[in-house]
Coordinates of C-alpha atoms (C1' of nucleotides) in Angstrom, one line a residue:
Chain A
X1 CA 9.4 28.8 -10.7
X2 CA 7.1 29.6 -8.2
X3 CA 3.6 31.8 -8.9
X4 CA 3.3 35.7 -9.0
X5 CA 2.1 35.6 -5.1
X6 CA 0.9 38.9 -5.3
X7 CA 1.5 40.1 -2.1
X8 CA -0.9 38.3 0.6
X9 CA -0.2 38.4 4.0
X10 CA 0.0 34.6 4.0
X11 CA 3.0 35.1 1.6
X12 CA 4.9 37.3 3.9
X13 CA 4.0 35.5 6.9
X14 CA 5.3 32.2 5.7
X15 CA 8.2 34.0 4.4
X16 CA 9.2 35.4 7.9
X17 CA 8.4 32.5 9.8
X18 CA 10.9 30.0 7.7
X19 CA 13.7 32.6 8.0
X20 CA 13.0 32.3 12.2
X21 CA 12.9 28.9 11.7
X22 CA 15.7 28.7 9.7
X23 CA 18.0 31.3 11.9
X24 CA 16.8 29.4 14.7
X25 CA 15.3 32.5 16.0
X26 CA 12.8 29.8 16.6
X27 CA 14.8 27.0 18.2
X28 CA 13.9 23.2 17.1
X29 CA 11.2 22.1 19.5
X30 CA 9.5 25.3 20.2
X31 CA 6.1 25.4 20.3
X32 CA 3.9 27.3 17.6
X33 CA 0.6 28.4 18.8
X34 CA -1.6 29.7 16.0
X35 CA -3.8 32.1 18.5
X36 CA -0.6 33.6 19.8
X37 CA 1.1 33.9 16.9
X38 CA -1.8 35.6 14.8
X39 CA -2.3 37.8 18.1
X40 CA 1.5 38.8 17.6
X41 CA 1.2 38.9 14.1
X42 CA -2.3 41.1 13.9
X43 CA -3.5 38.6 11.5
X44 CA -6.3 36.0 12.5
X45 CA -5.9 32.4 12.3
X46 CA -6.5 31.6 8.8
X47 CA -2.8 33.2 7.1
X48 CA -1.1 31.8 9.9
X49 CA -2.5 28.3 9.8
X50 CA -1.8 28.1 5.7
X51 CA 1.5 29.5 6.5
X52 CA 2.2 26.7 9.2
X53 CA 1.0 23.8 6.3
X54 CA 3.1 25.2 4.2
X55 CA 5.9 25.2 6.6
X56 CA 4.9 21.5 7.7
X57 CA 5.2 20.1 3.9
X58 CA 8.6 21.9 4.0
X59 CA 10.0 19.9 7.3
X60 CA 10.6 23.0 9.2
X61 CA 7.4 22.4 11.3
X62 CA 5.8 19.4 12.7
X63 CA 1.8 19.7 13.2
X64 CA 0.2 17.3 15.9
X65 CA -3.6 17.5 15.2
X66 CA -5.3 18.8 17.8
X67 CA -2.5 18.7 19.8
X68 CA -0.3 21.5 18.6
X69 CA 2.3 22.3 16.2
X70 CA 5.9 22.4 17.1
X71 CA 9.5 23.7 15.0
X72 CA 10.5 20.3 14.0
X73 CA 13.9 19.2 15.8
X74 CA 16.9 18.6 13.8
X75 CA 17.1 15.2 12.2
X76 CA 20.0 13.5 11.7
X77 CA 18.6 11.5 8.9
X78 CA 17.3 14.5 7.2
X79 CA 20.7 16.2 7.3
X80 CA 22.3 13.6 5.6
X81 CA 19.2 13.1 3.0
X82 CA 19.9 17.2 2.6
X83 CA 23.9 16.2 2.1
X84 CA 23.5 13.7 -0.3
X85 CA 21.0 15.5 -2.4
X86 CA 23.0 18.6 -2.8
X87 CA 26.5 17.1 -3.3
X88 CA 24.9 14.7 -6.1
X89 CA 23.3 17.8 -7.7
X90 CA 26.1 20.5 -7.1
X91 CA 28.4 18.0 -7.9
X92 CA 26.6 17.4 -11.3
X93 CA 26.2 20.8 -12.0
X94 CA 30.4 21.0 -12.1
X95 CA 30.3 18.4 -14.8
X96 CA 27.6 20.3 -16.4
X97 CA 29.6 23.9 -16.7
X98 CA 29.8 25.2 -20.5
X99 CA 33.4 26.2 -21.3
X100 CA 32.2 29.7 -22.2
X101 CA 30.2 30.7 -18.5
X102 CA 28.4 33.6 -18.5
X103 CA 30.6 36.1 -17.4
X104 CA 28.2 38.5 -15.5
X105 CA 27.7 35.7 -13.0
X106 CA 31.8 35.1 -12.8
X107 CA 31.6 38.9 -12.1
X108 CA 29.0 38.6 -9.4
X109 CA 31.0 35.3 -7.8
X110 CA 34.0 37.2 -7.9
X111 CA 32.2 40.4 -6.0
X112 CA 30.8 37.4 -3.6
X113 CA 33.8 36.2 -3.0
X114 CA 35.3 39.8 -1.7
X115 CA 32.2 40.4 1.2
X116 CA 32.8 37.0 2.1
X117 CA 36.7 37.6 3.3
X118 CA 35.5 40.8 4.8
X119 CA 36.8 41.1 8.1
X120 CA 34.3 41.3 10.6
X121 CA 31.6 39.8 8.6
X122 CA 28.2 38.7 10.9
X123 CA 27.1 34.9 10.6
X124 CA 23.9 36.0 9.3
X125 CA 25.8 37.6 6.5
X126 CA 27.6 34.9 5.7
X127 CA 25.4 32.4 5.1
X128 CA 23.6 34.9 2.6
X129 CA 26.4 35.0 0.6
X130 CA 27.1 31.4 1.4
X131 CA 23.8 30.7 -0.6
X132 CA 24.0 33.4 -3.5
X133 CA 27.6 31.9 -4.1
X134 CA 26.3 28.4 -4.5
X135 CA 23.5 29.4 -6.5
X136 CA 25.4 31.3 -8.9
X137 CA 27.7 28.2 -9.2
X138 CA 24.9 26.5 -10.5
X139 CA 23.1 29.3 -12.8
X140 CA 26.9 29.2 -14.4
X141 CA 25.6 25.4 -16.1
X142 CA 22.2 26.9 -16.9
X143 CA 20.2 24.9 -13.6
X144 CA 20.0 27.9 -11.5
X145 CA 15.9 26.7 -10.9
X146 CA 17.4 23.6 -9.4
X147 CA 18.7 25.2 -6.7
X148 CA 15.2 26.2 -5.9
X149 CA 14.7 22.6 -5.0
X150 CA 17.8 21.8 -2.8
X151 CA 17.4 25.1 -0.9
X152 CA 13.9 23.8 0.1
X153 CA 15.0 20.7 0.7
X154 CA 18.0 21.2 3.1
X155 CA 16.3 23.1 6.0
X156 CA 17.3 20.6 8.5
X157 CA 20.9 20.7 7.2
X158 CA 20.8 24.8 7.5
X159 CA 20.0 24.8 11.1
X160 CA 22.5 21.8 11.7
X161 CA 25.3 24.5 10.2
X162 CA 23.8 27.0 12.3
X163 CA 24.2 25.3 15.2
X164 CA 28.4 24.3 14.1
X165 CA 28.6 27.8 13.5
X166 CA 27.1 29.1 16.6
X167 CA 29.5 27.9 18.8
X168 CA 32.6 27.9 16.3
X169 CA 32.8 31.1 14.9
X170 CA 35.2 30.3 12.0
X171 CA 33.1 31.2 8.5
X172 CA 36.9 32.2 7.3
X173 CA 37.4 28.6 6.4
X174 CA 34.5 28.2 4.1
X175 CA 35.2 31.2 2.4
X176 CA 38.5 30.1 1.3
X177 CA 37.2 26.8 0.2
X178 CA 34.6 28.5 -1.5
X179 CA 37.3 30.8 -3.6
X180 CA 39.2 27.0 -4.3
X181 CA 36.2 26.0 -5.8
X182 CA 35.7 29.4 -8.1
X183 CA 39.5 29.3 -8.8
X184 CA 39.4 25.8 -10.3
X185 CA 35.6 26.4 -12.2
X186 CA 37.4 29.5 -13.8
X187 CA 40.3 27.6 -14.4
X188 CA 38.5 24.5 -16.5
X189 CA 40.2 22.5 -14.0
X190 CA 37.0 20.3 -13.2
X191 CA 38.8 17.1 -11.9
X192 CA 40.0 20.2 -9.1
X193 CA 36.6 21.5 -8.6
X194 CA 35.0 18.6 -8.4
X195 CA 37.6 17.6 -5.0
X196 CA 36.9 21.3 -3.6
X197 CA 33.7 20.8 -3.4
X198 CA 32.8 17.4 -2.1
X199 CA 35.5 18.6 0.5
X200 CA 34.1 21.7 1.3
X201 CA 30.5 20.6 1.2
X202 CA 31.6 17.3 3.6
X203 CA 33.3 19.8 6.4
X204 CA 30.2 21.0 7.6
X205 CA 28.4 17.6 8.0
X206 CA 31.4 15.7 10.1
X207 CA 30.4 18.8 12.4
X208 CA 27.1 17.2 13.4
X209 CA 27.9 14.8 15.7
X210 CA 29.8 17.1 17.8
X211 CA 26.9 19.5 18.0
X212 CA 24.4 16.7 18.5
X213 CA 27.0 15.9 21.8
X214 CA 26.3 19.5 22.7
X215 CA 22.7 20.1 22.7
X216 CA 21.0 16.9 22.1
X217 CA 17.2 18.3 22.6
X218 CA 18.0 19.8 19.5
X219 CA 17.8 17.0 17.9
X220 CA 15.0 14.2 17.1
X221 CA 16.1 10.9 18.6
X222 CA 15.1 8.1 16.8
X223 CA 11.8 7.6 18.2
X224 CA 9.5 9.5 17.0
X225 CA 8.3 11.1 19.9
X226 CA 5.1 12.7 20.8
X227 CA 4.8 16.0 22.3
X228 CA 3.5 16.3 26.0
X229 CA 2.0 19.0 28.0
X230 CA 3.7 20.2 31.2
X231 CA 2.1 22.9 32.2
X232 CA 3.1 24.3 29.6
X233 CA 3.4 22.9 25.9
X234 CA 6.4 21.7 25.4
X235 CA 8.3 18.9 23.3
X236 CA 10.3 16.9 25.3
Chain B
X1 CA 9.8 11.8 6.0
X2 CA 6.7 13.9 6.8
X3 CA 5.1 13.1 9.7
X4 CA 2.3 10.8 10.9
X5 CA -0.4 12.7 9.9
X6 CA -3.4 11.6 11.0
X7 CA -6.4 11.3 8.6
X8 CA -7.6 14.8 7.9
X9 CA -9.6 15.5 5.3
X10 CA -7.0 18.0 3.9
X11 CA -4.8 15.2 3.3
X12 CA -7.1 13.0 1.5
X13 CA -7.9 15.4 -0.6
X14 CA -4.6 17.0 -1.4
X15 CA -3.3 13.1 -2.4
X16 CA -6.4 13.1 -4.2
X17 CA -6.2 16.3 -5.8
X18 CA -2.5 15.5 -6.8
X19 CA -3.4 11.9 -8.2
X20 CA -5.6 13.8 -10.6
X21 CA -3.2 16.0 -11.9
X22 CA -0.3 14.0 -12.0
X23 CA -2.7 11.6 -14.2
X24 CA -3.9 14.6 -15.8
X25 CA -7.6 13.3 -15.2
X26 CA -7.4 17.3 -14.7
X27 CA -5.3 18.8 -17.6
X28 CA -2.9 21.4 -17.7
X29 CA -5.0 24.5 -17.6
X30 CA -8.0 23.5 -16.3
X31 CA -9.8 25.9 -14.2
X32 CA -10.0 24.7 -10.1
X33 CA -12.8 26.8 -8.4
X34 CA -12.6 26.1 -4.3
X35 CA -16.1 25.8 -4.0
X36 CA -16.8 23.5 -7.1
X37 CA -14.3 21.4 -5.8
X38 CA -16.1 21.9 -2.1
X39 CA -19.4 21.2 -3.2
X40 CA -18.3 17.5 -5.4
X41 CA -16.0 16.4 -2.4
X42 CA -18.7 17.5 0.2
X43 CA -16.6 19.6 2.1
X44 CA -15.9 23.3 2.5
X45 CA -13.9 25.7 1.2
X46 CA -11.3 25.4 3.7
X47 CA -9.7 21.5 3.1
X48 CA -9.8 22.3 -0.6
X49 CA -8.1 25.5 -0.2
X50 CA -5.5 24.0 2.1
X51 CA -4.8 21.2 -0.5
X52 CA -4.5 23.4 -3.5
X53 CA -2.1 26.1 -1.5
X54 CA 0.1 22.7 -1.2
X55 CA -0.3 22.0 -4.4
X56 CA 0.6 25.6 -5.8
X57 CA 3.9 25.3 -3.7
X58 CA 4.3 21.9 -5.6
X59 CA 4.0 23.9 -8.7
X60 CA 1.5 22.0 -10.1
X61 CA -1.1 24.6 -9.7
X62 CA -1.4 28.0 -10.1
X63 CA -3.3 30.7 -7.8
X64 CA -4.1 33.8 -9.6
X65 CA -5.6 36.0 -5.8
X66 CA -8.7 37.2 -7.0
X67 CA -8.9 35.7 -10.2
X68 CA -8.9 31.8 -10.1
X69 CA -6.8 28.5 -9.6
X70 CA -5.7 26.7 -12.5
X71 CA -3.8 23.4 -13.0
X72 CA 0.0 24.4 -14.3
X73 CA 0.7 24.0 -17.8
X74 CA 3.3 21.8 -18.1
X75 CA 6.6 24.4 -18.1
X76 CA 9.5 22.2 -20.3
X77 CA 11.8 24.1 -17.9
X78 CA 10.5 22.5 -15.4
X79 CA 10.7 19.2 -16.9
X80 CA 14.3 20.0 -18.0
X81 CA 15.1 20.9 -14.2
X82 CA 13.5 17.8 -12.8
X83 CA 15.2 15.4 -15.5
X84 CA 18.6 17.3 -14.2
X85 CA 17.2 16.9 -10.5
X86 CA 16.7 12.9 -10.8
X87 CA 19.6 12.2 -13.3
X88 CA 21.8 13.7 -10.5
X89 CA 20.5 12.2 -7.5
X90 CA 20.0 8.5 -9.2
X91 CA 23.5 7.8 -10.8
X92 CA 24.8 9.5 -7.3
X93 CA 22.7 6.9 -5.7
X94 CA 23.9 4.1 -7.7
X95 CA 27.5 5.4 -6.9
X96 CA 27.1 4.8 -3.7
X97 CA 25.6 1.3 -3.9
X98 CA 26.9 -1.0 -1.1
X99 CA 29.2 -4.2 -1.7
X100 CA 26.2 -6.5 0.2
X101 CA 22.6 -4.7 -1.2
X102 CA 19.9 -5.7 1.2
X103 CA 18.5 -8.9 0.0
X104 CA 14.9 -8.2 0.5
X105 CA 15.0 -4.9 -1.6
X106 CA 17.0 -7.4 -4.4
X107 CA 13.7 -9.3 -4.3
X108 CA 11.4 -6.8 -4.0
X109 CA 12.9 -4.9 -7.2
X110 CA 13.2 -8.7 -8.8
X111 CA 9.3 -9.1 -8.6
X112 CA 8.7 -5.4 -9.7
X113 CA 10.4 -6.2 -12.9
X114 CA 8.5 -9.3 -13.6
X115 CA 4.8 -7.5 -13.0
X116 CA 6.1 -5.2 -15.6
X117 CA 7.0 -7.4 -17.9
X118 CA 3.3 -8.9 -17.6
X119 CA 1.1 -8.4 -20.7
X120 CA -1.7 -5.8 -21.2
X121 CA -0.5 -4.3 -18.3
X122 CA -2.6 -0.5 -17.9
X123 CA -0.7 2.5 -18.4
X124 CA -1.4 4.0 -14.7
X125 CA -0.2 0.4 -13.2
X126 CA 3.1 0.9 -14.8
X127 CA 3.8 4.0 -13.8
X128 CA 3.3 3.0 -10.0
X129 CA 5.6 -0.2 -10.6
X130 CA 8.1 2.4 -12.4
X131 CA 8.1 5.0 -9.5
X132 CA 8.7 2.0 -6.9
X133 CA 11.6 0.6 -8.6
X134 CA 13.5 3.8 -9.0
X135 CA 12.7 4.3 -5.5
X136 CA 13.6 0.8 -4.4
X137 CA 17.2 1.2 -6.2
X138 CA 17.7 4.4 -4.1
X139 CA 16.7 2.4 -0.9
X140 CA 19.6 0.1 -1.9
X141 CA 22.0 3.1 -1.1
X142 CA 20.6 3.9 1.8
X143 CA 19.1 6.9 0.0
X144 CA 15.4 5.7 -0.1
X145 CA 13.9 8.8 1.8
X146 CA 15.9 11.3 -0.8
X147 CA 12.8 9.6 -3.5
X148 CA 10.5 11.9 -1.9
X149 CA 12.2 15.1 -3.0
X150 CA 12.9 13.9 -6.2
X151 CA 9.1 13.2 -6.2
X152 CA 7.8 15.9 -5.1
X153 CA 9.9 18.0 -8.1
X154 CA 9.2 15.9 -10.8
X155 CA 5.8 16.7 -11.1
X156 CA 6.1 18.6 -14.5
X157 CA 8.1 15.8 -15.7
X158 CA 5.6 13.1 -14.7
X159 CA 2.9 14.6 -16.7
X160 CA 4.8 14.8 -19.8
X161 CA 6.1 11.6 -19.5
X162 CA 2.4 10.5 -19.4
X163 CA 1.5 12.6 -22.5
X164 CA 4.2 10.9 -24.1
X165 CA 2.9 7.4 -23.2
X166 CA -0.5 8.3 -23.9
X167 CA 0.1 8.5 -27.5
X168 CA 2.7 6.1 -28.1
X169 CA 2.0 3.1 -25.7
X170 CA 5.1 1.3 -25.4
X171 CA 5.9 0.8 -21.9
X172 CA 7.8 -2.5 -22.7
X173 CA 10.6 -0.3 -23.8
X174 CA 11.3 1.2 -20.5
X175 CA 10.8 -1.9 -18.9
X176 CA 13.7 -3.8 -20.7
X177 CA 15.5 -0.6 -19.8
X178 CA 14.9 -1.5 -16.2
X179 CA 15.8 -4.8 -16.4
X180 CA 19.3 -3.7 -18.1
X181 CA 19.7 -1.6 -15.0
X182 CA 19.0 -3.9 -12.3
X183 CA 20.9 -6.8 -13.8
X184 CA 23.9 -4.4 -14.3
X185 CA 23.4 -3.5 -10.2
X186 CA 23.2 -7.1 -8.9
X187 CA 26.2 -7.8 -11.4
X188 CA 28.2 -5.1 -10.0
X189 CA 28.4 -3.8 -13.1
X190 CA 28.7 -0.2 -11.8
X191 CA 29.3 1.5 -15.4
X192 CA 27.2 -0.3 -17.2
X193 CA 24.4 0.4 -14.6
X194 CA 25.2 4.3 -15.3
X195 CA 25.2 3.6 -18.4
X196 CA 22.1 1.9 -18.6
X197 CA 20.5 4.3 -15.9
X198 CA 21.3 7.5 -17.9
X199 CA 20.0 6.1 -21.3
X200 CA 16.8 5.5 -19.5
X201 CA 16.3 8.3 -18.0
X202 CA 16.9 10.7 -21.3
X203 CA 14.9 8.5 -23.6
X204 CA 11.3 10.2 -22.1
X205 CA 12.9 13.2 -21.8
X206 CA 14.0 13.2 -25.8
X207 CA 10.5 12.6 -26.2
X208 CA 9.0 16.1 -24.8
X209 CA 9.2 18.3 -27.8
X210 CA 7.6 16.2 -30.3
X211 CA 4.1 16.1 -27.7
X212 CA 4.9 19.3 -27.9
X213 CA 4.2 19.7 -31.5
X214 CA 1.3 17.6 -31.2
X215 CA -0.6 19.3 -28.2
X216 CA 0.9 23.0 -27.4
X217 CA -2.1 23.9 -25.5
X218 CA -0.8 21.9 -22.5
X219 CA 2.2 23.6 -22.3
X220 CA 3.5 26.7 -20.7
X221 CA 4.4 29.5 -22.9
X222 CA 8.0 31.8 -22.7
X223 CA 5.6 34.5 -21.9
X224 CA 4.0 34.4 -18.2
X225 CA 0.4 34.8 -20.1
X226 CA -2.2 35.2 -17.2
X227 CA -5.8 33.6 -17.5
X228 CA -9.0 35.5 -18.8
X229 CA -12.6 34.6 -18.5
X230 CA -14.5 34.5 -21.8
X231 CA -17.8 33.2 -20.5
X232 CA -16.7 30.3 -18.5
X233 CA -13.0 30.7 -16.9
X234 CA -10.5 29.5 -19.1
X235 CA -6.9 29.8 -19.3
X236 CA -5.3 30.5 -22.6
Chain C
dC1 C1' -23.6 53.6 -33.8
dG2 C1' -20.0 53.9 -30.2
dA3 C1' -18.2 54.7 -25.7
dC4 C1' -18.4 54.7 -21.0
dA5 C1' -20.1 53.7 -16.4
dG6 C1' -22.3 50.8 -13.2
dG7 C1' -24.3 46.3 -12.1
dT8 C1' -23.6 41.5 -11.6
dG9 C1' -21.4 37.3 -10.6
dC10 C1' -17.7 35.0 -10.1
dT11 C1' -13.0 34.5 -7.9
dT12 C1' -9.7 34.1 -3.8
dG13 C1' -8.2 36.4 0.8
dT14 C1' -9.3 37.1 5.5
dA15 C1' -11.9 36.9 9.8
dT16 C1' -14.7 34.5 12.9
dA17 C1' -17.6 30.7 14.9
dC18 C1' -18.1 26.2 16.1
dA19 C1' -16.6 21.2 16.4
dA20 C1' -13.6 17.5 18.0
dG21 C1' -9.9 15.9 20.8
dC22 C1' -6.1 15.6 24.0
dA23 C1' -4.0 16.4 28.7
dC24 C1' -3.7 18.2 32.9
dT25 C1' -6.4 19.4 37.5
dG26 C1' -8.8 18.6 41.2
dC27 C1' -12.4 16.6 43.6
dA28 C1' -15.1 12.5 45.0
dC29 C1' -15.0 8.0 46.5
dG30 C1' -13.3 3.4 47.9
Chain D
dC1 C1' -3.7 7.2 50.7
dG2 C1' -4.7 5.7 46.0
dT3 C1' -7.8 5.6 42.0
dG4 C1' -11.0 7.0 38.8
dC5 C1' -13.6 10.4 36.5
dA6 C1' -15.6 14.6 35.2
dG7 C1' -14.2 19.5 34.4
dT8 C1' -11.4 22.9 32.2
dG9 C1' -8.5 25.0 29.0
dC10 C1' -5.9 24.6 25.6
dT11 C1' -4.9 22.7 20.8
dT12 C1' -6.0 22.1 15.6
dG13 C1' -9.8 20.9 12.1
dT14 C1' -13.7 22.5 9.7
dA15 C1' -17.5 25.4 8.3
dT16 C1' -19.2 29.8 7.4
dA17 C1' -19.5 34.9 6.8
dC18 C1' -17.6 38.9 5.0
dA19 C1' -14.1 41.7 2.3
dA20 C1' -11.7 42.9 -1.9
dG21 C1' -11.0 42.6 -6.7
dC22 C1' -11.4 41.3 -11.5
dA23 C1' -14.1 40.8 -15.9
dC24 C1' -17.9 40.5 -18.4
dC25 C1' -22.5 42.4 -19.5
dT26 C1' -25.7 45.8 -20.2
dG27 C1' -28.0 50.1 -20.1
dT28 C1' -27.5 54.8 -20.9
dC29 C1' -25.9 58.8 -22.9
dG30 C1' -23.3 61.4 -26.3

DNA sequence: CGACAGGTGCTTGTATACAAGCACTGCACG
DNA sequence: CGTGCAGTGCTTGTATACAAGCACCTGTCG
């Protein structure tokens, strides 16, 4: 899909950055200075800068001309944008399934599956299998690429599951939905797969609202605000 | 979606940039040198660059480091991925079509249809009345901001479409098709518009391999071929 | 004649310098 | 005390200089 990017330092540094972003290693409102972070970074201004466009045209960054640039705050709207598009594409990727899959990805599903009920599994973990398994699920009807696309897409939705799973340490569930899924997929049962996963992909997104109660400066509030400085640059 | 962004010159000249290519004013494989482009916009290096690093993570061009920029070759996996992409997300859209459809989209999308039906309408014209009625249905759902992933992915799929119209100008085709959908919508007609909406969407897409016959030089190879210079930069 | 090595001119990648703008600070003044 | 305005220090935007690398061209040497 995407070019050769040999490897330039721009490349890695974008790279790094989303996965802060995205593990909120970098919460939602944080404030990204391009001095300090090519300082940190031992880069100048120019990789981190291109890194921070790209980052910007992905949503995970918000960039205030002359003003600064910030991590973008969670939006609401965005999650459910990010929800929609995947159900409607996962979803069609089900119908899609060939009745003779490709049975070194059933094998690597099936391996999936196993880390996933591993007792004692970190978050971190989890949601890398959490995305290989979904991925896989779609490579099985041939629109592997896709997923490309949707992952890029549902940033906002990534942190908001973060956030659920932060404070409600329970990936067990998911991973047995996740094998109901696979069971009915290897079982041609595609009226069952179909229910598994709208159900499964709908339990994280009822989550939101109870989060949002939680930590609302998480989240972007229907104004679009404008960042302020108090002394500090902050986003309030 | 994105944000404000205030009028930088990076921004005007990414849109413009993209506007080109997704016209294909610059065709698959042309060669894109920074400071060419720098020197006939009137600006330096660094806007252009930003806008083409954008428009390489759009996939519609290609940066070889060291070697040169070219505009993608259309990549019919790409095309396949973004027809599975849009068929996905529209018939989930129109699934989710309320009882009581905003009234003011109704006659926004009414007065789309009729420009299209005008005579000796141009080629690019229709194309911007086509992209703001499938966006317009998806704002009927609710859905209107999930348009901009869908249009950000269907670049590839644009530009064939537009090879395919360039030799066989028949836009009136696709605009009865259009009609057939919105009438089956306003009717309530749910089937038939899914129907209606998936015949569409598959008749350009049929179309692909016979331009491909015709012009092969526009189109990506299996093999990741890598551009030489023979004189003047070319990619072959 | 053929092959190889270095020059040349282009490319993009990175670093740095300067420009433009916003917001707070603090002093001057009514 | 309140108000206004210049100063200061940060921000990102743009321009420019330099670094690294690839490919062709050409002269030289075997």
């Amino acid at each position: 899909m995407a070019q050769t990017n040999r490897r330039t330092s721009r490349r890695s540094i974008y790279l790094k950055l989303r996965q802060m972003v995205l593990t909120l290693e970098l919460p939602p409102g944080a404030a990204l200075s391009e001095n300090e972070l090519a300082a940190s970074l031992g880069v100048s201004r120019t990789p981190v800068r291109e890194s921070l466009i790209l980052l910007a045209q992905d949503g995970l960054v918000q960039i205030f001309p002359k003003i600064g640039s910030f991590v973008s705050r969670v939006d609401p709207a965005q999650v459910a944008d990010a929800q929609f598009l995947r159900e409607a594409v996962e979803l069609a990727s089900l119908d899609a399934l060939p009745s003779d899959p490709d049975h070194s990805v059933i094998t690597e599903l099936r391996d999936n599956l196993a880390r996933q009920q591993r007792p004692g599994l970190g978050l971190e973990e989890f949601f890398e299998l959490d995305e290989a398994f979904h991925q896989g699920l779609m490579r099985l009807s041939g629109h592997g690429n896709v997923w490309t696309t949707v992952a890029a897409a549902k940033g906002h939705l990534d942190r908001a599951r973060r956030l659920g799973l932060h404070e409600n340490v329970s990936p067990a569930v998911f991973a047995d939905q996740h094998r109901e899924i696979f069971d009915a997929v290897v079982g041609g049962d595609l009226a069952s797969a179909r229910t598994a996963m709208r159900t499964h992909l709908r339990a994280v997104f009822s989550d939101i609202e109870r989060i949002r109660a939680h930590s609302p400066e998480l989240f972007a509030t229907g104004s679009s605000s404008v960042p302020v400085r108090r002394n500090v640059v902050v986003w309030e």
